[in-house]
């Protein structure tokens, strides 16, 4: 199983999320400008301050 970090929370990202879940990918969390309630995923920070050990 491959691990994935989602970047952004726009409409395309919602489609991507659905695809990844159906394809059994492990979604670690998401990176976005600000934290929001995005499918109950873990907020990993924004593009300037996320934990780079995750990639």
CSV table of C-alpha atoms in Angstrom, one decimal:
chain,number,residue,atom,x,y,z
A,1,UNK,CA,0.0,0.0,0.0
A,2,UNK,CA,1.3,3.4,-0.9
A,3,UNK,CA,1.2,6.4,1.4
A,4,UNK,CA,-0.2,9.7,0.1
A,5,UNK,CA,-0.3,13.3,1.4
A,6,UNK,CA,-3.0,15.4,-0.1
A,7,UNK,CA,-2.1,19.0,-1.0
A,8,UNK,CA,-5.0,21.5,-0.9
A,9,UNK,CA,-8.7,21.0,-0.1
A,10,UNK,CA,-10.4,22.3,-3.3
A,11,UNK,CA,-13.0,20.5,-5.4
A,12,UNK,CA,-10.4,18.5,-7.4
A,13,UNK,CA,-8.9,17.3,-4.1
A,14,UNK,CA,-12.3,16.0,-3.1
A,15,UNK,CA,-12.4,13.9,-6.3
A,16,UNK,CA,-8.9,12.7,-5.7
A,17,UNK,CA,-9.7,11.8,-2.1
A,18,UNK,CA,-12.6,9.6,-3.2
A,19,UNK,CA,-10.4,7.9,-5.8
A,20,UNK,CA,-7.6,7.3,-3.4
A,21,UNK,CA,-9.9,5.8,-0.8
A,22,UNK,CA,-11.5,3.5,-3.4
A,23,UNK,CA,-8.1,2.4,-4.6
A,24,UNK,CA,-7.0,1.6,-1.0
A,25,UNK,CA,-4.2,4.2,-0.7
A,26,UNK,CA,-3.1,5.1,2.8
A,27,UNK,CA,-3.8,8.9,3.2
A,28,UNK,CA,-1.5,10.2,5.8
A,29,UNK,CA,-3.1,13.7,6.0
A,30,UNK,CA,-3.3,16.9,4.1
A,31,UNK,CA,-1.3,20.2,3.6
A,32,UNK,CA,-3.2,23.4,3.1
A,33,UNK,CA,-2.9,27.1,3.8
A,34,UNK,CA,-5.1,26.7,6.9
A,35,UNK,CA,-6.5,23.9,8.9
A,36,UNK,CA,-10.1,22.9,8.2
A,37,UNK,CA,-12.3,19.9,8.6
A,38,UNK,CA,-11.3,18.0,5.4
A,39,UNK,CA,-12.8,14.5,5.6
A,40,UNK,CA,-11.4,14.1,9.2
A,41,UNK,CA,-7.9,13.8,7.9
A,42,UNK,CA,-4.9,14.9,9.9
A,43,UNK,CA,-3.7,18.5,9.2
A,44,UNK,CA,0.0,18.4,8.5
A,45,UNK,CA,0.6,22.1,8.2
A,46,UNK,CA,1.0,24.5,5.3
A,47,UNK,CA,3.6,24.4,2.5
A,48,UNK,CA,6.1,26.3,4.6
A,49,UNK,CA,5.9,24.4,7.9
A,50,UNK,CA,4.9,20.8,7.4
A,51,UNK,CA,7.1,17.9,8.6
A,52,UNK,CA,9.4,17.2,5.7
A,53,UNK,CA,10.2,13.8,7.2
A,54,UNK,CA,6.8,12.6,5.9
A,55,UNK,CA,7.9,12.8,2.2
